[in-house]
Short mmCIF file of C-alpha atoms in Angstrom, two decimals:
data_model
loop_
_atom_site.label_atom_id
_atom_site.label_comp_id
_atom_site.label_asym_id
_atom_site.label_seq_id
_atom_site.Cartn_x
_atom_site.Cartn_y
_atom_site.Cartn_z
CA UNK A 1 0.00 0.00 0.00
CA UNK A 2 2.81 2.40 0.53
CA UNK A 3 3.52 2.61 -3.26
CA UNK A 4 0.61 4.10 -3.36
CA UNK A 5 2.38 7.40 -2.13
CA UNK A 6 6.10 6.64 -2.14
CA UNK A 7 6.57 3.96 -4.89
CA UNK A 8 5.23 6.26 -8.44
CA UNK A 9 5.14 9.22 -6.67
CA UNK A 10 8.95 9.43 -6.64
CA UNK A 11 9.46 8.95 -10.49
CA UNK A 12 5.84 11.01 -11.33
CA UNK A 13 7.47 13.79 -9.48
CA UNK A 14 9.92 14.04 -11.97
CA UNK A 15 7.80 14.33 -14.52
CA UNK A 16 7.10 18.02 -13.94
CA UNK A 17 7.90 20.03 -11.34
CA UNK A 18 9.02 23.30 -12.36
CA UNK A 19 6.47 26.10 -12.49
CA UNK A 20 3.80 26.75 -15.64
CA UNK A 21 4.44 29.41 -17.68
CA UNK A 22 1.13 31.20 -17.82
CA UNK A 23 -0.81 30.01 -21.28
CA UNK A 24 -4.17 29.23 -22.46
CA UNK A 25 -4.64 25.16 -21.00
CA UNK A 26 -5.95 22.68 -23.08
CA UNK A 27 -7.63 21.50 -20.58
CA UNK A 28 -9.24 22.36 -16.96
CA UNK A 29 -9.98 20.14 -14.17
CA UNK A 30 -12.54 21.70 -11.50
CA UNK A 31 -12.11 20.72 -7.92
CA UNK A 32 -15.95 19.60 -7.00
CA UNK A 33 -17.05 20.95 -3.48
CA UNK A 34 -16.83 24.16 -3.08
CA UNK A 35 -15.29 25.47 -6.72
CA UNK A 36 -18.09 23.72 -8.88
CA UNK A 37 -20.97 22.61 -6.19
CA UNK A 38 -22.63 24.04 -2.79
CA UNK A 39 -22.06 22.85 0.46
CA UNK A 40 -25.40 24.34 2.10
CA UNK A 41 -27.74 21.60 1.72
CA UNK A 42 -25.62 19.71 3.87
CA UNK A 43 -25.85 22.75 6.28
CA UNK A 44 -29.71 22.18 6.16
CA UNK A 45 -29.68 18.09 6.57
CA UNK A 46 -27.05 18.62 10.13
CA UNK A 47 -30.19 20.98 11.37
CA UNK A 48 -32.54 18.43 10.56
CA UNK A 49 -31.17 15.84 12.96
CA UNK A 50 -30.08 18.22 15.19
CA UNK A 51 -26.99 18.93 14.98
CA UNK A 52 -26.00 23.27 14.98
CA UNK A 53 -25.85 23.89 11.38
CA UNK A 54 -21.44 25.60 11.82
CA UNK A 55 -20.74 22.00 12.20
CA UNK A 56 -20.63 21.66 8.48
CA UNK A 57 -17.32 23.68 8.32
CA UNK A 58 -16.08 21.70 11.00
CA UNK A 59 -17.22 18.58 9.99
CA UNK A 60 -15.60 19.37 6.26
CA UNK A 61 -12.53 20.35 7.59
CA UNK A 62 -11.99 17.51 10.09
CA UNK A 63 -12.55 15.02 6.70
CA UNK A 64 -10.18 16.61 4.89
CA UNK A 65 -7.51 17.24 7.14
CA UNK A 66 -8.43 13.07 7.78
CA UNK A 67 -8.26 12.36 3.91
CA UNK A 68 -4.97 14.05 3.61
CA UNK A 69 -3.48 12.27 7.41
CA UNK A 70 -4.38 8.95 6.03
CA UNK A 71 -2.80 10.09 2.75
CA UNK A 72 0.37 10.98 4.64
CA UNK A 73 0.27 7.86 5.98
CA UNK A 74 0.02 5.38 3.31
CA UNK A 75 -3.11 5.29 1.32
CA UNK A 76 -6.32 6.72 2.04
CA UNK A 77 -10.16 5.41 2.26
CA UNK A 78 -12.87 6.45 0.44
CA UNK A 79 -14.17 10.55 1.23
CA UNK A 80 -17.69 8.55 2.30
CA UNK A 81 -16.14 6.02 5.00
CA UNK A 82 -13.43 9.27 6.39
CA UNK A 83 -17.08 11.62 5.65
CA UNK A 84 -19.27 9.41 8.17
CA UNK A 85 -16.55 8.96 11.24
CA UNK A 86 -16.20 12.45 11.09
CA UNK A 87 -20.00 12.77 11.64
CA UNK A 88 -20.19 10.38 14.64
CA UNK A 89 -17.27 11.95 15.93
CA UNK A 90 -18.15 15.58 15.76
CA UNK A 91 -21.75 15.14 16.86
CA UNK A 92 -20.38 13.55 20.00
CA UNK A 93 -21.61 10.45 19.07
CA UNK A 94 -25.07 11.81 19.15
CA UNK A 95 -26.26 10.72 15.69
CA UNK A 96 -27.61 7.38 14.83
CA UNK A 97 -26.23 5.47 11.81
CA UNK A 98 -29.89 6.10 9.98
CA UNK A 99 -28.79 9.80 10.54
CA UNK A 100 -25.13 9.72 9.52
CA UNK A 101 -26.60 8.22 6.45
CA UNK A 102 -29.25 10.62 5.76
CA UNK A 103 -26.48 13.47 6.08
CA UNK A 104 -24.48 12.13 3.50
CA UNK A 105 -27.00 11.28 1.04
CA UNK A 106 -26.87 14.86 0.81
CA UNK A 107 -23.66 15.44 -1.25
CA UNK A 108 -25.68 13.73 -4.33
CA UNK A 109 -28.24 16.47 -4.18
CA UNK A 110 -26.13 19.55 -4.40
CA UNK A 111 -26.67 22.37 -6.91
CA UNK A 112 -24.01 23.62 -8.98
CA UNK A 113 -22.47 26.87 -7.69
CA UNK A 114 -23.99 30.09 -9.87
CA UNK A 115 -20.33 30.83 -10.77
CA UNK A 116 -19.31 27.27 -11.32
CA UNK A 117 -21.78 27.18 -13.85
CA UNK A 118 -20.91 29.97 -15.57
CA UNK A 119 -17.23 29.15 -15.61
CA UNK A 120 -18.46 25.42 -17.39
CA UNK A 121 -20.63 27.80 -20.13
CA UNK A 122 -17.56 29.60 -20.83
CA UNK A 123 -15.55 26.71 -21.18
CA UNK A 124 -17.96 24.90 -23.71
CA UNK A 125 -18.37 27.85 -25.80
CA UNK A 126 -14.55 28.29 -26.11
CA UNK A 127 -14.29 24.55 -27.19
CA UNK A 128 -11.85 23.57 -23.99
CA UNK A 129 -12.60 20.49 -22.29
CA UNK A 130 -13.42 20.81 -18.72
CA UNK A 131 -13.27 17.89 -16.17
CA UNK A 132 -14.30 17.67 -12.31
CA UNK A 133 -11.58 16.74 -10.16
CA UNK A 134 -12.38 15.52 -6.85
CA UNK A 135 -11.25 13.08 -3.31
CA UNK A 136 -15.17 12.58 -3.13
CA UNK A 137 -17.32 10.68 -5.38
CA UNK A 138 -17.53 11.12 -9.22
CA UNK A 139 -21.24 11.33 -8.73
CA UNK A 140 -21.40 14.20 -6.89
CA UNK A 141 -20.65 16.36 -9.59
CA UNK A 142 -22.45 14.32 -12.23
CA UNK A 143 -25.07 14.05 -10.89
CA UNK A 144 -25.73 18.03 -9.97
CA UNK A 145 -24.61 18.56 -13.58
CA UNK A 146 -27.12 15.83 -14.69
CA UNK A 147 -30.32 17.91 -12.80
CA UNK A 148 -29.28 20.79 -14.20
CA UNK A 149 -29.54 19.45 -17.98
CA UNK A 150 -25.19 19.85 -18.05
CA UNK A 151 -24.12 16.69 -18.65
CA UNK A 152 -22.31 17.78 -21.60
CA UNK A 153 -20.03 20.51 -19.89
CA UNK A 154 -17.54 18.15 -18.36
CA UNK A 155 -15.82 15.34 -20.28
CA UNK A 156 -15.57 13.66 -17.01
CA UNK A 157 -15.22 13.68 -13.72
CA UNK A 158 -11.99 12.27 -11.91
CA UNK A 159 -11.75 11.28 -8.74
CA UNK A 160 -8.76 10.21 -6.35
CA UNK A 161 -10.43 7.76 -4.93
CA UNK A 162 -9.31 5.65 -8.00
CA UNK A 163 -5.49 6.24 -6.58
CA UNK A 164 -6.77 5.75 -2.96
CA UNK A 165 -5.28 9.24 -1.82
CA UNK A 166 -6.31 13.15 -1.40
CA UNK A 167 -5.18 16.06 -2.86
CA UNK A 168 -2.65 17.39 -2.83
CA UNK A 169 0.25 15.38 -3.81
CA UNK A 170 2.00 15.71 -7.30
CA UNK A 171 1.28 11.90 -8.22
CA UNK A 172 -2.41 13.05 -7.45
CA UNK A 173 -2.38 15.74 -10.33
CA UNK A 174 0.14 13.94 -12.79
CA UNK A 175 -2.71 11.00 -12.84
CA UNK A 176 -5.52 13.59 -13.84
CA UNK A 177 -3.32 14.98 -16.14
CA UNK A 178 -2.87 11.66 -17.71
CA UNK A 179 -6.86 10.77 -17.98
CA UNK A 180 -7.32 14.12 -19.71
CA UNK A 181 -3.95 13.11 -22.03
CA UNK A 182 -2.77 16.72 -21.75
CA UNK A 183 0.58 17.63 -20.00
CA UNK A 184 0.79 19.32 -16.61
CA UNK A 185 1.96 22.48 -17.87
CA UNK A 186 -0.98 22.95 -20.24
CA UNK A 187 -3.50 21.81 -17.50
CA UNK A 188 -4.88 24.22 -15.42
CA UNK A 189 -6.42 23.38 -11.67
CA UNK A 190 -9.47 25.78 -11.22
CA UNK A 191 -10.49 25.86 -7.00
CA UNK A 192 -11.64 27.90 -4.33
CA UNK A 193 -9.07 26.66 -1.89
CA UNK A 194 -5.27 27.93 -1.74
CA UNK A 195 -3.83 24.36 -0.98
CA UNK A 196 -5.53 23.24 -3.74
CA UNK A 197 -3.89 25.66 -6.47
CA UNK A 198 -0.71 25.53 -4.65
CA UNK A 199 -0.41 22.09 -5.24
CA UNK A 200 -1.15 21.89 -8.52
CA UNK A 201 1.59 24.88 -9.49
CA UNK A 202 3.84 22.84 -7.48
CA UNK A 203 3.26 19.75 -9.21
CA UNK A 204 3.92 22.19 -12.41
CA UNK A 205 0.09 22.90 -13.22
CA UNK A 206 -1.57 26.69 -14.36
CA UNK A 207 -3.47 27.30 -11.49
CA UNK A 208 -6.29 29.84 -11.31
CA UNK A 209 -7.74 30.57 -7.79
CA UNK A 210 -11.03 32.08 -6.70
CA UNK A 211 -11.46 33.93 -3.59
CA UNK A 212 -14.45 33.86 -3.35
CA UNK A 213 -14.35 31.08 0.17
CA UNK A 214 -11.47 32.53 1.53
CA UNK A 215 -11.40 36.20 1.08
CA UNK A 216 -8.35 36.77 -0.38
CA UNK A 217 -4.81 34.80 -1.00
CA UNK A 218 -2.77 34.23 2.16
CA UNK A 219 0.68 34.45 2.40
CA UNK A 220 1.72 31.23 2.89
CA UNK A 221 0.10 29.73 -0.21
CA UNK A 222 1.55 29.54 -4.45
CA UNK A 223 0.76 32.48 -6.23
CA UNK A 224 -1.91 31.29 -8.70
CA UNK A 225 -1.04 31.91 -12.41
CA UNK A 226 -4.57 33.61 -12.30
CA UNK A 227 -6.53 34.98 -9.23
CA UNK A 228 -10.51 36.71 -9.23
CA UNK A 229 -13.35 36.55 -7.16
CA UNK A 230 -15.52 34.27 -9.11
CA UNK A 231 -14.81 30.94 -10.87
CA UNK A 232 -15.70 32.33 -13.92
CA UNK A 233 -13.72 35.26 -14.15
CA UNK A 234 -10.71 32.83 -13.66
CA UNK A 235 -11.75 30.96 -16.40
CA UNK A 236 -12.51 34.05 -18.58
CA UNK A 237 -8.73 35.36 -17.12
CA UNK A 238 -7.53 31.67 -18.12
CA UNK A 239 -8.73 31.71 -21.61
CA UNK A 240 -7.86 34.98 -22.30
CA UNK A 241 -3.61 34.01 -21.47
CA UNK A 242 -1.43 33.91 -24.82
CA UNK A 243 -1.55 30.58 -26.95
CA UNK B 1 12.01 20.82 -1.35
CA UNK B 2 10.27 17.82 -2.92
CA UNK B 3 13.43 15.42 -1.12
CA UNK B 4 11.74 16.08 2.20
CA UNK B 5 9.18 14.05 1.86
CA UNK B 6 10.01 11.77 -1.53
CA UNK B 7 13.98 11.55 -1.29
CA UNK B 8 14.67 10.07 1.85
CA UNK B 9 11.16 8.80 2.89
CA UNK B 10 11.67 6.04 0.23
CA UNK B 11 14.66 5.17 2.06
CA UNK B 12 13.18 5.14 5.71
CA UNK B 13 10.16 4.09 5.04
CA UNK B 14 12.11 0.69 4.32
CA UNK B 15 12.89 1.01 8.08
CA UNK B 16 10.00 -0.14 9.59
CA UNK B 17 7.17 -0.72 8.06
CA UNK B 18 5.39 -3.48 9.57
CA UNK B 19 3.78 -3.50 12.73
CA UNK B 20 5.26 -3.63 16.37
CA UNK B 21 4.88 -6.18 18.23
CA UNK B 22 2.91 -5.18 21.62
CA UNK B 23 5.84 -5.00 24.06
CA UNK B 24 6.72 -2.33 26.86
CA UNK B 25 8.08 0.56 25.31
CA UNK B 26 12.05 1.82 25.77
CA UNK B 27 11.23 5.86 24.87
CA UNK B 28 7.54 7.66 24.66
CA UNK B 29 6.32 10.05 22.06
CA UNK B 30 3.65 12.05 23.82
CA UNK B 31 1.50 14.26 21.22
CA UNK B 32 0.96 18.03 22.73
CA UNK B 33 -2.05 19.59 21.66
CA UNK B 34 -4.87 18.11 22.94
CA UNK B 35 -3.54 15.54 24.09
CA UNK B 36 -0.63 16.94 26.71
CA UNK B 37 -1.91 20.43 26.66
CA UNK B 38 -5.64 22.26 27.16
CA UNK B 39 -6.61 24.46 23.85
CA UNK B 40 -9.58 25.80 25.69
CA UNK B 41 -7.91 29.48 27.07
CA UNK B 42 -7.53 29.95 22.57
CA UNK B 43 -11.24 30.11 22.56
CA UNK B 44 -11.14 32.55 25.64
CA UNK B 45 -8.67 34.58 23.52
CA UNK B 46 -11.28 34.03 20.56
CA UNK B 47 -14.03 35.18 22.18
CA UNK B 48 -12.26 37.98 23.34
CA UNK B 49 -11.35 39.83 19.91
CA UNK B 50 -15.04 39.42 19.00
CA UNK B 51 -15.52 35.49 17.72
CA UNK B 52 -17.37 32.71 18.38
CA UNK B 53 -15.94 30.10 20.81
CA UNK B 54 -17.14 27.25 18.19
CA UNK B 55 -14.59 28.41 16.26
CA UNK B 56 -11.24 27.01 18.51
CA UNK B 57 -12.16 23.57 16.56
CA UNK B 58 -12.87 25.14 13.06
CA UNK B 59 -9.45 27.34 13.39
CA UNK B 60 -7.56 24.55 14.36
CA UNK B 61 -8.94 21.42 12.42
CA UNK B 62 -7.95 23.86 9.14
CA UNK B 63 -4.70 24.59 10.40
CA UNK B 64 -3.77 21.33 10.66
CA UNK B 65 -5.35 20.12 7.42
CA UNK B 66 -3.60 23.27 5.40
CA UNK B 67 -0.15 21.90 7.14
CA UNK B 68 -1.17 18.27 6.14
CA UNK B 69 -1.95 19.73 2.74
CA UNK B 70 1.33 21.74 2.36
CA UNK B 71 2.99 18.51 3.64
CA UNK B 72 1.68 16.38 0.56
CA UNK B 73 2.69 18.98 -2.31
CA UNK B 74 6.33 19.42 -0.69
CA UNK B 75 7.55 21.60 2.26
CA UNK B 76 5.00 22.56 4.91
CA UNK B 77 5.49 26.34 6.62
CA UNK B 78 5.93 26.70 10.31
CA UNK B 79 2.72 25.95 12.17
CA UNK B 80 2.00 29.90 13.33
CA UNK B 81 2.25 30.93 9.90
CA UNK B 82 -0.34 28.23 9.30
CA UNK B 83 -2.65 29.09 11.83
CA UNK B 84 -2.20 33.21 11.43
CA UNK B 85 -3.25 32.48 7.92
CA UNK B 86 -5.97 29.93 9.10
CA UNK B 87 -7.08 33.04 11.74
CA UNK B 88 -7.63 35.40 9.28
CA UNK B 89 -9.21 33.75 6.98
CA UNK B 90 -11.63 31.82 9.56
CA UNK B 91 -12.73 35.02 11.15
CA UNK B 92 -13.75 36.05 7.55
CA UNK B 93 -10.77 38.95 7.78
CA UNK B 94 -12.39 40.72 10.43
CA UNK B 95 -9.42 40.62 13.22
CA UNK B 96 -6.50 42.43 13.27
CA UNK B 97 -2.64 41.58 12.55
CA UNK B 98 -2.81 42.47 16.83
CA UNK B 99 -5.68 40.63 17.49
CA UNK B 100 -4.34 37.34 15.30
CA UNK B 101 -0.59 37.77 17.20
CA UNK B 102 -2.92 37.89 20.50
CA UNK B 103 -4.50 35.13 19.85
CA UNK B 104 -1.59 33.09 18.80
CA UNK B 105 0.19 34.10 21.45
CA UNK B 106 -2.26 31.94 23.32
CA UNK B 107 -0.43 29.30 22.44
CA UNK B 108 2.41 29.88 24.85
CA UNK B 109 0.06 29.88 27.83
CA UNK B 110 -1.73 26.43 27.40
CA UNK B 111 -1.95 24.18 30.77
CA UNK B 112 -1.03 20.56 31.07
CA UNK B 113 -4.34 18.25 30.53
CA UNK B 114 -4.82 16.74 33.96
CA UNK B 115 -3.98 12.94 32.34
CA UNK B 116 -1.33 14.01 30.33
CA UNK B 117 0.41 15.66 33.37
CA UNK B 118 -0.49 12.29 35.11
CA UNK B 119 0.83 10.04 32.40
CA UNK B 120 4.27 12.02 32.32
CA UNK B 121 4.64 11.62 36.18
CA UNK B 122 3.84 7.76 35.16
CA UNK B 123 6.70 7.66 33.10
CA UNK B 124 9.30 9.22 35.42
CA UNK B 125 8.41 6.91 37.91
CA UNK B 126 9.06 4.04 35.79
CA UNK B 127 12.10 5.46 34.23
CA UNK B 128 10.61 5.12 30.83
CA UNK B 129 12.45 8.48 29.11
CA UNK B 130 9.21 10.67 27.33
CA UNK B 131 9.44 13.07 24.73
CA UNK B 132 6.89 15.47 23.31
CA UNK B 133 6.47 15.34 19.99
CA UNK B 134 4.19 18.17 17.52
CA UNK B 135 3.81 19.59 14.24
CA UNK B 136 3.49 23.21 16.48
CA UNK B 137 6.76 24.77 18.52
CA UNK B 138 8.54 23.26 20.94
CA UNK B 139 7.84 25.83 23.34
CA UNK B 140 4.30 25.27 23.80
CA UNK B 141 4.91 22.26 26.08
CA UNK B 142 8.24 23.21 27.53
CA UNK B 143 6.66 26.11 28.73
CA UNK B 144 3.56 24.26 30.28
CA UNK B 145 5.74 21.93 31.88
CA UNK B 146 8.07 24.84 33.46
CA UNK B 147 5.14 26.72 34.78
CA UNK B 148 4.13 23.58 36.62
CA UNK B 149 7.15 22.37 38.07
CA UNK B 150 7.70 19.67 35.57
CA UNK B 151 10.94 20.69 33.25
CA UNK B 152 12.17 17.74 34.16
CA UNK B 153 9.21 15.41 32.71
CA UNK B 154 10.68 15.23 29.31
CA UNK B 155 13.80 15.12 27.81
CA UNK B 156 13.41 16.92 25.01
CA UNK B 157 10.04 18.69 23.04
CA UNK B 158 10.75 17.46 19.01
CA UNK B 159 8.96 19.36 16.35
CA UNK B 160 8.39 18.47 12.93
CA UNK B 161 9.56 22.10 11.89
CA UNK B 162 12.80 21.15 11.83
CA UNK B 163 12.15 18.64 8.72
CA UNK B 164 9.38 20.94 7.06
CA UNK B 165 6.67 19.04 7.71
CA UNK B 166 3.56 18.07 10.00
CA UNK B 167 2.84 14.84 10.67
CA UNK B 168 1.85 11.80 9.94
CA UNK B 169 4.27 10.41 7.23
CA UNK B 170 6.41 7.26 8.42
CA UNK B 171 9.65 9.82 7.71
CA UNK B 172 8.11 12.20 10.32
CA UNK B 173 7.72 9.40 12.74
CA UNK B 174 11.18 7.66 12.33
CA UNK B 175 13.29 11.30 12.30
CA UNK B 176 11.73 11.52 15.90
CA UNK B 177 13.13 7.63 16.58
CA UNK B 178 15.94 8.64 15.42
CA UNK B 179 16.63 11.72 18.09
CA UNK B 180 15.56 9.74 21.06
CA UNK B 181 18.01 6.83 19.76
CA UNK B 182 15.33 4.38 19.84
CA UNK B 183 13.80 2.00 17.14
CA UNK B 184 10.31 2.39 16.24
CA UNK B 185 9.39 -0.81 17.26
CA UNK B 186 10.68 0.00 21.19
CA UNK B 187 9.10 3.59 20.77
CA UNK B 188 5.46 4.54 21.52
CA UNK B 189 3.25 7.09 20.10
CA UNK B 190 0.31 8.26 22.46
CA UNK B 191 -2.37 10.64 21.31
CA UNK B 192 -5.75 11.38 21.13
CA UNK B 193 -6.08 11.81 17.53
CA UNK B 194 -6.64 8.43 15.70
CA UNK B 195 -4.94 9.78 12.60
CA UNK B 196 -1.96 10.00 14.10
CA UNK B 197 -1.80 6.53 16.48
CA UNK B 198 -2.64 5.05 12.82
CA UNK B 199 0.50 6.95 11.29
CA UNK B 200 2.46 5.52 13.81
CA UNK B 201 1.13 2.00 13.43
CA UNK B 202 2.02 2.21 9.90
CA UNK B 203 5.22 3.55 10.63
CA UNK B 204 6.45 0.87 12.45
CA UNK B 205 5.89 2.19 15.97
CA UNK B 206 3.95 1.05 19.05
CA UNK B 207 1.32 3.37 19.79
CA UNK B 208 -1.30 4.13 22.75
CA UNK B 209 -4.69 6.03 21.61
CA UNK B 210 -6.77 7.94 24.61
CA UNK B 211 -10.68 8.04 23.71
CA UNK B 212 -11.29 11.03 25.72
CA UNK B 213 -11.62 13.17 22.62
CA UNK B 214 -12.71 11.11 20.10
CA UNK B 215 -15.04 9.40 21.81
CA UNK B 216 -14.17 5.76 20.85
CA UNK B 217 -11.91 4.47 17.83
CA UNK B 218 -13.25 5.04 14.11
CA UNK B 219 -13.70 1.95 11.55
CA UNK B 220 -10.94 3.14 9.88
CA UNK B 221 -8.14 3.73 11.87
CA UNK B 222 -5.12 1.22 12.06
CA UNK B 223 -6.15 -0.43 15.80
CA UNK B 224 -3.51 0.89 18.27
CA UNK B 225 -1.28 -1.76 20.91
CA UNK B 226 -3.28 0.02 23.69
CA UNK B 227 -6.78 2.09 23.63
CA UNK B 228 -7.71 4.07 27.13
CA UNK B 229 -9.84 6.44 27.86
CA UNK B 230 -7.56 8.85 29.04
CA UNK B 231 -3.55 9.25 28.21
CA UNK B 232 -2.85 8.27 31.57
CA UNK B 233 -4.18 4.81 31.54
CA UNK B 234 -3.23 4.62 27.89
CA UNK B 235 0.25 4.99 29.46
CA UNK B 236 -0.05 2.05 32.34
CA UNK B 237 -0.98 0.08 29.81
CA UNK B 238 1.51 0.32 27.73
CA UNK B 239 3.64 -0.25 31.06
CA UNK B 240 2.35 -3.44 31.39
CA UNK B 241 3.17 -5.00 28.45
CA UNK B 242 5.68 -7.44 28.49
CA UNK B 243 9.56 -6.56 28.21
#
């Protein structure tokens, strides 16, 4: 299991880690929650079996921060399994199974973000293919794009789960790179997080970051090759780079 | 950068890698926050500048998973830098660059958790040598342990600063072998985070998981030698193994 991380990832790594010079991509892989789809429903379903509805930042957080420890660590399970510990956990225990359940039955009912939809529009008009690109389930995305009569705006969705790890290692965006057959450097990572983008331009992606979550780019993170508010003014500052 | 965690973590991973067998252990890694030290005067400090107390878990859950994250694409920045960026954003840039260094300054002013202070006088008393071992500075718990008398409780306070990175990768683990001079087999790991008992496990080491904040052991964490309640039964237990 430790190959997982340490076996490829050692050769992948060399495969490109030097920073993207800033051009048009080929191709553009959304991260899911968050960048493409909204959390709040989930918000909605904690309330419901009465759990306070800040828990669903926590709750995220605490399955991330597990997805990438178990990562760390050797290999990582699937977003759902880390997703419904972290429920029992941070509800104290308080929550039956029947409930844990019902909570996350949510993330295959969540809309598409306004901008996120945009930003796929854009994308289809200018003729370059878009893919999700998530740790969760492929289905999440698909299906939101599905209810929304957007099936056709992403070629596919792509998630880590196939490589039993998280973002953000380098072997993590070499192998999306590899399903959507373009290289790293003409690959751009579209998100809403600053771990996320810096990342990806360390594993030799574009990167184009929205600030919309966090308010702004903190110091610590990779500057993005592209940086707005919304999703799709990234992807309209993306598309507009040189050839 | 990328050698931190690629170069030689293929090497040492070759180390250890299979599980200890459950025998008393020759040195003790004891985690520090939450599980040697109280976070609870940070919410005071929270509350104080104008936040919610709810948000001690949000703050620090991200600050960990942004370090994790930083971790996986290379070279992780000190923890404060972290959680200053993890403070501002959290807050929704409402505090101040004062208010944030207030806060963090918290940090410095943590107590001893009433079983962890328990579990290091354990230790003395058996002549079993303990180390504290974090991701965060190595002044958080050599201060504790001053204020209280108890300098001489540990040997030494190792943090993962000094090899860029937070844990858990097996590399993080075995550099910390490595400084107290014992294998990973003979070394334990107690926390109260199951993420990091199951690094630790993988990793080669013994390992001793509290319940007291977790509430009980998730499906799918690696089962630790010993599981207590609270850090200092976790740590008579592990006394009692055989030699």
């Amino acid at each position: 299991m430790y190959n997982v991380l340490y076996g490829t990832a050692v050769v992948r790594t060399l495969v490109a880690m030097t920073r993207a010079k800033a051009r048009k991509p080929r191709a553009v892989l959304f991260d899911v929650l968050e960048t493409t789809v909204r959390l709040e429903p989930l918000r909605e379903r904690l309330v419901e079996v009465g759990r306070p509805g800040h828990e669903l930042e926590l709750f995220f957080a605490r399955t991330l921060r597990d997805g990438m420890a178990y990562t760390l660590s050797g290999e990582a399970p699937p977003f759902r399994e880390l997703a419904a510990a972290q429920l029992a956990l941070t509800s104290g225990h308080t929550l039956s199974a029947g409930q844990i359940e019902y909570v996350l039955d949510g993330f295959t009912q969540l809309p598409l973000q306004p901008d996120g939809r945009r930003a796929l529009d854009l994308l289809a008009e200018a003729g370059v293919p878009a893919y999700g690109f998530t740790h969760g389930s492929a289905a999440v995305l698909e299906q939101a794009l599905e209810r929304e009569g957007r099936g056709d705006r992403v070629v596919r969705v792509l998630s880590t789960r196939e490589i039993g790890m998280f973002k953000p290692p380098a072997r993590a965006y070499h192998w999306a790179c590899e399903r959507t057959g373009t290289r790293p450097e003409a690959t751009a990572l579209v998100a809403v997080h600053s771990w996320d983008t810096s990342g990806a331009a360390r594993a030799g992606l574009l990167t184009g970051f929205a600030t919309r979550l966090e308010g702004g780019l903190p110091a610590i993170a990779e500057p993005p090759h592209v940086t707005a508010e919304r999703v799709d003014e990234v992807v309209t500052d993306l598309l507009a780079l040189p050839d």
